[in-house]
Coordinates of C-alpha atoms in Angstrom, one line a residue:
M1 CA 0.0 0.0 0.0
R2 CA 3.0 2.3 0.1
T3 CA 3.9 4.5 -2.9
K4 CA 7.2 6.5 -2.7
L5 CA 6.7 10.3 -3.1
P6 CA 9.4 12.9 -3.2
E7 CA 10.3 14.0 0.4
D8 CA 8.8 17.5 0.0
Y9 CA 5.6 16.0 -1.4
E10 CA 5.5 13.4 1.3
V11 CA 5.3 16.1 4.0
V12 CA 2.6 18.0 2.1
F13 CA 0.6 14.8 1.6
D14 CA 0.7 13.7 5.2
F15 CA -0.1 17.1 6.7
A16 CA -2.7 18.4 4.1
A17 CA -5.8 20.0 5.6
I18 CA -8.0 17.8 3.6
G19 CA -8.1 14.0 3.2
M20 CA -5.9 12.6 0.4
A21 CA -5.4 9.1 -0.9
L22 CA -3.5 7.5 -3.7
L23 CA -5.3 4.7 -5.5
S24 CA -4.3 2.1 -8.0
L25 CA -6.1 2.0 -11.3
D26 CA -8.2 -0.8 -9.7
E27 CA -9.3 1.7 -6.9
E28 CA -7.2 -0.1 -4.3
F29 CA -5.6 2.2 -1.6
L30 CA -1.9 2.8 -2.0
K31 CA -1.5 5.6 0.5
V32 CA -3.8 7.7 2.7
N33 CA -3.1 10.7 4.9
T34 CA -4.2 11.5 8.4
N35 CA -7.3 13.5 7.5
F36 CA -8.4 10.7 5.2
H37 CA -8.1 8.2 8.1
E38 CA -10.1 10.6 10.3
F39 CA -12.9 11.2 7.7
F40 CA -13.6 7.4 7.3
G41 CA -12.4 6.1 10.7
Y42 CA -10.5 3.2 9.3
N43 CA -6.8 2.4 9.8
G44 CA -4.2 1.6 7.2
N45 CA -4.6 -2.2 7.3
E46 CA -8.4 -1.9 7.0
F47 CA -8.0 0.4 3.9
A48 CA -5.8 -2.3 2.4
E49 CA -8.7 -4.6 2.2
M50 CA -11.1 -2.1 0.6
T51 CA -11.7 -0.2 -2.6
F52 CA -12.7 3.4 -2.8
T53 CA -16.2 2.8 -4.2
E54 CA -17.0 0.6 -1.3
L55 CA -16.9 3.7 0.9
V56 CA -19.4 5.5 -1.3
H57 CA -23.1 5.5 -0.1
H58 CA -25.0 3.0 -2.2
E59 CA -27.4 5.7 -3.5
D60 CA -24.4 7.6 -4.9
S61 CA -22.1 4.8 -6.0
S62 CA -23.4 4.4 -9.5
M63 CA -22.8 8.1 -10.2
V64 CA -19.2 7.9 -8.9
I65 CA -18.4 4.7 -10.8
E66 CA -19.7 6.3 -14.0
E67 CA -17.4 9.3 -13.6
I68 CA -14.3 7.1 -12.8
K69 CA -14.9 5.1 -16.0
K70 CA -15.0 8.4 -18.0
L71 CA -11.8 9.4 -16.4
L72 CA -9.9 6.1 -17.1
S73 CA -11.2 6.1 -20.7
G74 CA -9.8 9.6 -21.3
Q75 CA -13.2 11.3 -21.8
I76 CA -12.5 13.7 -18.9
P77 CA -9.2 14.8 -17.3
T78 CA -10.6 15.0 -13.8
F79 CA -13.9 15.4 -12.0
H80 CA -15.3 16.9 -8.8
L81 CA -18.4 15.6 -6.9
E82 CA -20.4 16.1 -3.7
S83 CA -21.2 12.6 -2.4
R84 CA -22.3 10.7 0.6
F85 CA -19.8 8.3 2.2
L86 CA -20.1 5.7 4.9
H87 CA -18.0 6.2 8.1
K88 CA -16.8 3.1 9.9
S89 CA -19.4 3.8 12.7
G90 CA -22.2 3.7 10.1
E91 CA -22.7 7.4 10.1
I92 CA -23.3 9.0 6.7
K93 CA -20.9 11.8 5.9
W94 CA -20.8 14.3 3.1
G95 CA -17.6 14.9 1.2
L96 CA -16.5 17.2 -1.7
F97 CA -14.0 15.2 -3.5
S98 CA -11.8 15.4 -6.7
F99 CA -10.5 12.5 -8.6
S100 CA -7.5 12.8 -11.0
L101 CA -4.8 10.6 -12.6
V102 CA -1.0 10.8 -12.4
R103 CA 0.5 9.8 -15.8
D104 CA 4.0 8.9 -17.0
G105 CA 6.1 10.6 -19.7
K106 CA 4.2 8.8 -22.3
G107 CA 0.8 9.9 -20.9
D108 CA -0.1 6.5 -19.6
P109 CA -2.0 6.6 -16.2
L110 CA 0.1 5.3 -13.2
Y111 CA -2.3 5.9 -10.2
A112 CA -5.1 8.2 -9.1
I113 CA -5.1 11.0 -6.5
V114 CA -8.3 11.5 -4.5
Q115 CA -8.8 14.6 -2.4
I116 CA -11.8 14.8 -0.1
Q117 CA -13.1 17.7 2.0
D118 CA -15.5 17.0 4.9
I119 CA -18.7 19.1 4.1
T120 CA -21.0 17.2 6.4
S121 CA -21.7 20.2 8.7
R122 CA -22.4 22.4 5.7
K123 CA -24.7 19.9 4.1
R124 CA -26.6 19.5 7.4
M125 CA -27.0 23.2 7.8
E126 CA -28.3 23.3 4.2
D127 CA -30.7 20.4 4.8
D128 CA -31.8 22.0 8.1
L129 CA -32.5 25.3 6.4
S130 CA -34.3 23.6 3.6
Y131 CA -36.3 21.5 6.0
R132 CA -37.2 24.5 8.1
V133 CA -38.3 26.5 5.0
E134 CA -40.3 23.5 3.8
F135 CA -41.8 22.9 7.3
E136 CA -42.8 26.6 7.7
R137 CA -44.3 26.5 4.2
F138 CA -46.2 23.3 5.1
V139 CA -47.5 24.9 8.3
T140 CA -48.7 28.0 6.4
T141 CA -50.4 25.9 3.7
M142 CA -51.9 23.5 6.3
S143 CA -53.4 26.5 8.3
T144 CA -55.0 27.8 5.1
R145 CA -56.3 24.3 4.2
F146 CA -57.9 23.9 7.6
I147 CA -59.6 27.3 7.4
N148 CA -61.1 26.5 4.0
C149 CA -61.7 22.8 4.8
P150 CA -65.4 21.6 4.8
V151 CA -66.3 20.2 8.2
D152 CA -66.9 16.7 6.9
K153 CA -63.3 16.6 5.5
I154 CA -61.5 17.9 8.7
D155 CA -60.7 14.3 9.9
E156 CA -59.0 13.5 6.6
E157 CA -57.0 16.7 6.7
I158 CA -55.9 16.0 10.3
I159 CA -54.7 12.5 9.4
S160 CA -52.8 13.8 6.4
A161 CA -51.2 16.6 8.4
L162 CA -50.1 14.3 11.2
E163 CA -48.5 11.9 8.7
K164 CA -46.7 14.8 7.0
I165 CA -45.4 16.2 10.3
G166 CA -44.2 12.7 11.2
Q167 CA -42.2 12.6 8.0
F168 CA -40.7 16.0 8.8
L169 CA -39.8 15.1 12.3
K170 CA -38.8 11.5 11.4
A171 CA -40.9 10.5 14.4
G172 CA -43.0 7.7 13.0
R173 CA -46.4 8.6 14.3
I174 CA -47.8 11.8 15.7
F175 CA -50.5 11.9 18.3
I176 CA -52.6 14.8 19.5
D177 CA -51.9 15.1 23.2
H178 CA -52.9 18.5 24.5
P179 CA -54.3 21.7 23.1
S180 CA -51.0 23.3 23.6
G181 CA -49.4 21.2 20.9
I182 CA -48.9 17.7 19.5
T183 CA -46.7 14.9 20.7
P184 CA -44.4 12.8 18.3
S185 CA -44.1 9.2 19.2
S186 CA -42.0 6.4 17.6
T187 CA -41.0 2.8 18.2
Q188 CA -37.4 3.9 17.8
E189 CA -35.5 6.5 19.8
L190 CA -35.2 9.9 18.2
A191 CA -31.7 10.8 17.1
E192 CA -31.8 14.1 18.9
P193 CA -34.4 16.2 20.8
F194 CA -36.5 18.8 19.0
S195 CA -35.0 22.2 18.6
D196 CA -36.7 25.3 20.0
E197 CA -37.8 26.2 16.4
D198 CA -39.2 22.7 15.9
S199 CA -41.1 23.0 19.1
R200 CA -42.5 26.4 18.1
L201 CA -43.8 25.0 14.8
I202 CA -45.2 21.9 16.5
K203 CA -47.1 24.1 18.9
I204 CA -48.5 26.1 16.0
V205 CA -49.5 22.9 14.2
G206 CA -51.2 21.7 17.4
E207 CA -53.1 24.9 17.8
V208 CA -54.3 24.8 14.2
I209 CA -55.4 21.2 14.5
F210 CA -57.2 21.8 17.8
N211 CA -58.9 24.9 16.4
A212 CA -60.1 22.7 13.4
I213 CA -61.3 20.0 15.8
Q214 CA -63.2 22.6 17.9
R215 CA -64.7 24.1 14.7
K216 CA -65.9 20.6 13.7
Q217 CA -67.3 19.9 17.2
T218 CA -69.1 23.3 17.1
E219 CA -70.5 22.6 13.7
I220 CA -71.6 19.1 14.6
A221 CA -73.3 20.5 17.8
R222 CA -75.0 23.2 15.6
Q223 CA -76.1 20.6 13.1
N224 CA -77.4 18.3 15.9
S225 CA -79.2 21.2 17.4
E226 CA -80.7 22.2 14.1
Q227 CA -81.8 18.6 13.5
L228 CA -83.4 18.4 16.9
I229 CA -85.2 21.7 16.4
S230 CA -86.3 20.6 12.9
A231 CA -87.5 17.2 14.2
A232 CA -89.4 19.0 17.0
F233 CA -90.9 21.4 14.5
A234 CA -91.9 18.7 12.0
G235 CA -93.3 16.3 14.6
S236 CA -95.0 18.7 16.9
P237 CA -98.7 18.0 17.6
A238 CA -99.3 21.8 17.4
L239 CA -99.9 23.6 14.2
M240 CA -96.7 25.5 13.4
M241 CA -95.7 28.0 10.7
I242 CA -92.6 30.2 10.1
L243 CA -93.0 33.5 8.3
S244 CA -90.4 35.8 7.0
I245 CA -91.3 39.3 8.1
E246 CA -88.9 41.0 5.7
G247 CA -89.7 38.7 2.7
R248 CA -93.4 38.6 3.7
G249 CA -93.7 34.9 2.8
V250 CA -94.1 31.5 4.4
I251 CA -90.7 29.8 5.1
D252 CA -92.0 26.5 6.4
V253 CA -95.1 24.7 7.8
N254 CA -95.2 21.4 9.8
K255 CA -97.2 18.3 9.0
T256 CA -99.8 19.0 11.7
F257 CA -100.6 22.3 10.1
I258 CA -101.0 20.8 6.7
E259 CA -103.2 17.9 7.9
A260 CA -105.4 20.1 10.2
L261 CA -106.3 22.7 7.6
G262 CA -106.3 20.4 4.6
Y263 CA -103.9 22.5 2.4
D264 CA -101.1 21.1 0.2
R265 CA -97.7 22.1 1.4
N266 CA -96.8 24.0 -1.8
E267 CA -100.1 26.0 -1.5
L268 CA -99.1 27.2 2.0
L269 CA -95.5 28.0 1.0
N270 CA -96.8 30.2 -1.8
I271 CA -99.1 32.2 0.4
N272 CA -98.2 35.8 0.9
I273 CA -98.3 37.1 4.5
D274 CA -101.2 39.3 3.6
E275 CA -103.2 36.3 2.4
L276 CA -103.0 34.6 5.8
S277 CA -106.3 36.2 6.8
S278 CA -108.1 33.5 4.7
L279 CA -106.9 30.9 7.3
V280 CA -108.6 32.5 10.3
R281 CA -111.8 34.4 11.1
P282 CA -111.4 38.0 9.9
S283 CA -112.1 39.5 13.4
D284 CA -109.4 37.2 14.9
Y285 CA -106.9 38.2 12.2
E286 CA -107.4 41.9 13.0
R287 CA -106.9 41.3 16.8
I288 CA -103.7 39.2 16.1
Y289 CA -102.3 41.9 13.8
E290 CA -103.0 44.6 16.3
C291 CA -101.4 42.6 19.2
L292 CA -98.3 41.9 17.1
S293 CA -98.0 45.5 16.1
Q294 CA -98.3 46.7 19.7
Y295 CA -96.5 44.0 21.7
G296 CA -94.5 42.0 19.2
S297 CA -96.0 38.7 20.3
V298 CA -99.3 36.9 21.0
L299 CA -99.9 34.4 23.8
N300 CA -102.7 31.9 24.0
R301 CA -105.4 33.8 22.1
E302 CA -108.4 31.7 21.2
I303 CA -109.1 31.9 17.5
E304 CA -111.3 30.3 14.8
M305 CA -109.3 28.6 12.0
I306 CA -110.8 28.0 8.6
T307 CA -109.8 24.8 6.7
K308 CA -109.5 24.6 2.9
S309 CA -113.0 23.0 2.7
G310 CA -114.4 25.9 4.8
A311 CA -114.8 24.0 8.0
K312 CA -114.1 25.9 11.2
R313 CA -111.8 24.7 14.0
K314 CA -111.0 26.2 17.3
G315 CA -107.4 27.1 18.1
L316 CA -105.3 28.5 20.9
F317 CA -102.9 30.8 19.1
S318 CA -99.4 32.2 20.0
A319 CA -96.9 34.1 17.9
E320 CA -93.3 35.2 18.6
K321 CA -90.6 37.0 16.7
I322 CA -87.4 34.9 16.1
M323 CA -84.1 35.3 14.3
I324 CA -83.2 32.7 11.7
G325 CA -79.7 33.5 10.4
N326 CA -79.9 37.2 9.7
Q327 CA -83.6 37.1 8.9
M328 CA -86.3 38.3 11.3
C329 CA -89.1 35.8 11.3
L330 CA -92.4 35.1 13.0
L331 CA -93.1 31.7 14.6
L332 CA -96.9 30.9 14.6
V333 CA -98.1 28.1 16.9
S334 CA -101.7 27.0 17.4
Q335 CA -103.1 24.2 19.5
D336 CA -106.2 22.6 17.9
I337 CA -108.7 22.8 20.8
T338 CA -111.8 21.9 18.7
E339 CA -112.2 18.6 20.4
K340 CA -111.5 20.1 23.8
K341 CA -114.2 22.7 23.2
R342 CA -116.6 20.0 22.1
L343 CA -115.9 18.0 25.2
E344 CA -116.4 21.1 27.4
K345 CA -119.8 21.7 25.8
E346 CA -120.6 18.0 26.2
M347 CA -119.7 18.2 29.9
V348 CA -122.0 21.2 30.4
R349 CA -124.8 19.3 28.6
L350 CA -124.2 16.2 30.7
E351 CA -124.2 18.2 33.9
R352 CA -127.5 19.7 32.9
L353 CA -128.8 16.2 32.1
N354 CA -127.5 15.0 35.4
L355 CA -129.3 17.8 37.3
I356 CA -132.5 17.2 35.4
G357 CA -132.2 13.4 36.0
Q358 CA -131.8 14.0 39.7
M359 CA -134.8 16.3 39.8
A360 CA -136.8 13.8 37.7
A361 CA -136.0 11.0 40.1
G362 CA -137.0 13.1 43.1
I363 CA -140.2 14.7 42.0
G364 CA -141.5 12.9 38.9
H365 CA -143.5 10.3 40.7
E366 CA -144.8 12.8 43.3
I367 CA -146.3 14.9 40.5
R368 CA -147.9 12.0 38.6
N369 CA -149.9 10.6 41.6
P370 CA -152.1 13.7 42.2
M371 CA -152.4 14.1 38.4
T372 CA -153.8 10.6 38.2
T373 CA -156.4 11.4 40.9
V374 CA -157.4 14.6 39.2
R375 CA -157.7 12.8 35.8
G376 CA -159.9 10.1 37.3
Y377 CA -162.3 12.7 38.9
L378 CA -162.5 14.6 35.7
Q379 CA -163.5 11.4 33.8
Y380 CA -166.1 10.6 36.6
L381 CA -167.6 14.1 36.5
S382 CA -167.8 14.2 32.7
K383 CA -170.2 11.2 32.9
K384 CA -172.7 13.1 35.2
D385 CA -175.8 14.4 33.4
K386 CA -175.6 17.7 35.2
Y387 CA -172.3 18.3 33.4
S388 CA -173.3 17.0 30.0
D389 CA -173.0 20.5 28.5
Q390 CA -169.4 20.7 29.8
V391 CA -168.1 17.4 28.2
E392 CA -165.9 19.2 25.7
T393 CA -164.3 21.2 28.6
F394 CA -163.7 18.1 30.7
Q395 CA -162.2 16.3 27.6
L396 CA -159.8 19.3 27.0
M397 CA -158.7 19.2 30.6
I398 CA -158.1 15.4 30.4
E399 CA -156.0 15.9 27.2
E400 CA -153.9 18.6 28.8
L401 CA -153.3 16.3 31.8
D402 CA -152.3 13.5 29.4
R403 CA -149.8 15.9 27.7
A404 CA -148.4 16.9 31.1
N405 CA -148.1 13.2 31.9
E406 CA -146.2 12.6 28.6
I407 CA -143.8 15.4 29.4
I408 CA -143.2 13.9 32.9
T409 CA -142.6 10.4 31.3
E410 CA -139.9 11.9 29.0
Y411 CA -138.6 13.8 32.0
L412 CA -138.2 10.6 34.0
F413 CA -136.4 9.1 31.0
L414 CA -133.4 11.3 31.7
S415 CA -133.0 10.0 35.3
Q416 CA -129.5 8.4 35.9
D417 CA -131.2 5.8 38.1
R418 CA -132.8 4.2 35.1
V419 CA -132.1 0.5 34.9
V420 CA -130.8 -0.5 31.5
D421 CA -131.3 -4.1 30.2
F422 CA -128.5 -4.8 27.8
K423 CA -128.9 -7.8 25.5
R424 CA -127.2 -9.1 22.5
L425 CA -129.1 -7.6 19.6
N426 CA -128.7 -6.5 16.0
L427 CA -129.5 -2.9 15.3
N428 CA -131.0 -3.9 11.9
T429 CA -133.5 -6.1 13.6
I430 CA -134.8 -3.3 15.7
I431 CA -135.1 -1.0 12.6
H432 CA -137.0 -3.7 10.7
H433 CA -139.5 -4.0 13.7
L434 CA -140.1 -0.3 13.6
Y435 CA -140.3 0.0 9.8
P436 CA -144.1 -0.8 9.6
L437 CA -144.9 1.9 12.1
L438 CA -142.7 4.5 10.4
S439 CA -144.0 3.5 7.0
V440 CA -147.6 4.1 8.0
H441 CA -146.7 7.5 9.5
T442 CA -144.8 8.6 6.3
K443 CA -147.7 7.6 4.1
I444 CA -150.2 9.6 6.2
E445 CA -147.8 12.7 5.8
D446 CA -147.3 12.0 2.1
M447 CA -143.6 11.3 2.6
N448 CA -141.3 8.3 1.9
I449 CA -138.9 6.2 4.0
K450 CA -135.9 4.4 2.7
L451 CA -133.7 1.8 4.5
N452 CA -130.0 1.2 3.6
L453 CA -129.0 -1.4 6.1
G454 CA -125.5 -2.8 5.8
S455 CA -123.9 -5.9 7.3
I456 CA -123.2 -5.0 11.0
P457 CA -122.1 -7.1 14.0
D458 CA -124.4 -7.6 17.0
L459 CA -124.2 -5.2 19.9
Y460 CA -125.2 -5.2 23.5
L461 CA -128.3 -3.0 23.5
D462 CA -131.4 -2.1 25.5
E463 CA -134.1 -2.6 22.9
K464 CA -136.6 -0.2 24.4
E465 CA -134.1 2.6 24.6
L466 CA -132.9 2.0 21.0
R467 CA -136.5 2.0 19.8
Q468 CA -137.0 5.3 21.6
L469 CA -133.7 6.7 20.0
I470 CA -134.7 5.7 16.5
L471 CA -138.3 6.9 16.8
N472 CA -137.1 10.3 18.2
L473 CA -134.6 10.8 15.4
A474 CA -137.1 9.7 12.7
R475 CA -139.8 11.9 14.1
N476 CA -137.5 14.9 14.1
G477 CA -136.6 14.2 10.5
L478 CA -140.2 13.8 9.4
E479 CA -141.2 17.0 11.1
A480 CA -138.4 18.9 9.4
M481 CA -139.6 17.8 5.9
S482 CA -142.4 18.9 3.6
A483 CA -144.6 16.6 1.5
K484 CA -142.8 14.2 -0.9
G485 CA -139.6 14.3 1.2
T486 CA -137.6 11.1 1.8
L487 CA -136.3 9.9 5.2
T488 CA -133.3 7.6 4.9
I489 CA -132.2 5.2 7.7
A490 CA -128.8 3.6 7.1
T491 CA -126.4 1.3 9.1
Y492 CA -122.9 0.2 8.3
S493 CA -119.6 -0.7 9.9
Q494 CA -116.6 1.7 10.0
Q495 CA -113.2 0.9 11.5
G496 CA -114.7 -1.6 14.0
N497 CA -117.6 0.7 14.9
V498 CA -121.3 0.5 14.1
I499 CA -122.9 3.6 12.5
L500 CA -126.6 4.5 12.5
E501 CA -127.5 7.4 10.2
V502 CA -130.9 9.1 9.9
E503 CA -131.0 11.6 7.0
D504 CA -133.9 13.9 6.1
Q505 CA -134.5 16.3 3.2
G506 CA -135.6 19.3 5.3
T507 CA -134.2 22.8 5.3
G508 CA -131.4 22.1 7.7
I509 CA -130.5 23.4 11.2
P510 CA -129.8 27.2 11.4
N511 CA -126.2 27.9 12.4
D512 CA -127.1 30.0 15.4
I513 CA -128.9 27.1 17.2
K514 CA -126.5 24.2 16.2
D515 CA -124.7 24.4 19.5
K516 CA -128.0 24.2 21.5
I517 CA -129.1 20.9 20.0
G518 CA -129.6 18.4 22.8
T519 CA -130.0 21.0 25.5
P520 CA -133.0 20.1 27.7
F521 CA -136.2 22.1 27.1
F522 CA -134.7 23.8 24.0
T523 CA -137.1 23.4 21.0
T524 CA -138.1 25.2 17.8
K525 CA -141.3 23.2 17.5
L526 CA -144.6 24.9 18.4
N527 CA -145.7 21.9 20.6
G528 CA -142.3 20.4 21.4
T529 CA -141.1 19.7 24.9
G530 CA -137.4 20.2 24.1
L531 CA -136.5 16.8 25.6
G532 CA -136.4 14.5 22.5
M533 CA -132.8 15.1 21.5
A534 CA -131.7 15.3 25.2
I535 CA -133.2 11.8 25.6
C536 CA -131.3 10.7 22.5
Y537 CA -128.0 12.0 23.9
S538 CA -128.7 10.3 27.2
I539 CA -129.5 6.9 25.5
A540 CA -126.3 7.2 23.4
A541 CA -124.2 7.9 26.5
R542 CA -125.5 4.8 28.2
H543 CA -124.6 2.7 25.1
N544 CA -121.1 4.1 24.9
A545 CA -122.1 5.9 21.7
T546 CA -121.7 9.5 20.4
I547 CA -124.1 11.6 18.3
G548 CA -123.0 14.0 15.6
F549 CA -124.7 15.7 12.7
Q550 CA -124.1 17.4 9.4
S551 CA -126.6 20.0 8.2
S552 CA -127.1 22.1 5.1
P553 CA -130.1 23.7 3.4
Q554 CA -130.6 20.4 1.6
G555 CA -131.2 18.5 4.8
T556 CA -129.7 17.1 8.0
K557 CA -127.9 13.8 8.6
V558 CA -127.7 12.6 12.3
R559 CA -124.9 10.1 12.9
V560 CA -124.8 7.8 15.9
K561 CA -121.5 5.9 16.4
F562 CA -121.5 2.9 18.6
Q563 CA -118.0 2.1 19.8
G564 CA -116.6 -1.3 18.7
C565 CA -116.1 -2.5 22.3
R566 CA -119.9 -3.0 22.4
G567 CA -119.7 -5.4 19.5
V568 CA -120.2 -9.1 19.9
S569 CA -118.0 -11.6 18.1

């Protein structure tokens, strides 16, 4: 491995400030100086067993070999390269080296001279500067991406950012540890701790990621809140509508509103705020408008709502101004209290019936007894010759007593103490039994009667009470009609219930007295007692049935619904 140099050159070679080596044309080491030893960490004997290209990093070796070939072939006189080399310890070192040939007098190559300068520190500084510039550029770009990132893509961006940071820090995986920053974690030990600059950038990254996470959580919470509010609005049993005060249009209506008033959703959404008066009674609309103008809200005001078909329903109305986004809106809420009002009216009617029943039970029989005595004496006296010229007077008195007795009989019918004899019967059978009687009556009055009896199940009924109910309803219908009119009695099943309908072709019930139907002693007939419909309601209540009616100028249809639980399999 020794090559003899002139003495002056020997000194220069050994004490040169850079590493120097003499190589054979086969790249074997002939001579190395002290700095060359220090650069690679090998001693002379170890160099003797090696070639130069074995010390070159494997990623750079092909480039170095290619340049040496050019040099040996005479294509180039010398070359200079920056390359990575492998130290004996395994450390990668950077060197700036030159490679040239020493030739004889004929120009033939004798050996090669390699000079190498350690530039590892400079390369690390350059890499560190490049890394820092790239890292800062990444942090800036990442911040911008997170600001503009859709909420549903934030998780993907976080994963991508953590992977990229892991690559920068050579830390394997990165975990979010605390809002003040992120923590790098790896299965292998880090070569060196993070610098202050790295720590600063890491903290910035952590704050950006945590801000993104908080933005996502806030957005999710907002979306959940909106979904809950939307679900509550859509599924509320109350009628609800949202109006835009500025745009003066309907923003949304819920399902209950649509079903209660019978409008199509699109019809309501296209209504102008000024056209809402068609949905409520005009006087109610004026009071609501006045209250909103004065106080900005309405609370529990009773109104009358008008459906698309023209039917009227009672509502308990409230209104409040709300902000939706940047838009001032009006939330309208109305509870449908139609059924509640009907039940309240029914309770009042039943209380009256109850009072009348108690009175009837207490005094009915006491009145009848003296009346029977009086009637008997009148009949006796009317037979006397001395009163023969007063027979018509006695007969009138007896007829009036009979009429009073009839009223008392109906009066007693309202008593709660009445014993009801329920038996398994078919409503159609009772109607068939009454048909001959009704038919004779209609012929006398020059009217017609028609039966439309469907297939219905048996019920538990009191036959006498049902006969009374049907006769009362039929008599009312006949008295409401003129000659040639037709009375129709129908039965059918509906959703497990049995329906009895009595329909006439009269002039209908005036609107101002509809609410009074069934009130004891209320009548529009000249000789009526006002107890007929009250008795019907009482009978229906004892049979777990309800009475309703529809009336128009073309006639009235009374509908008695017997609940299915009274049916017999």
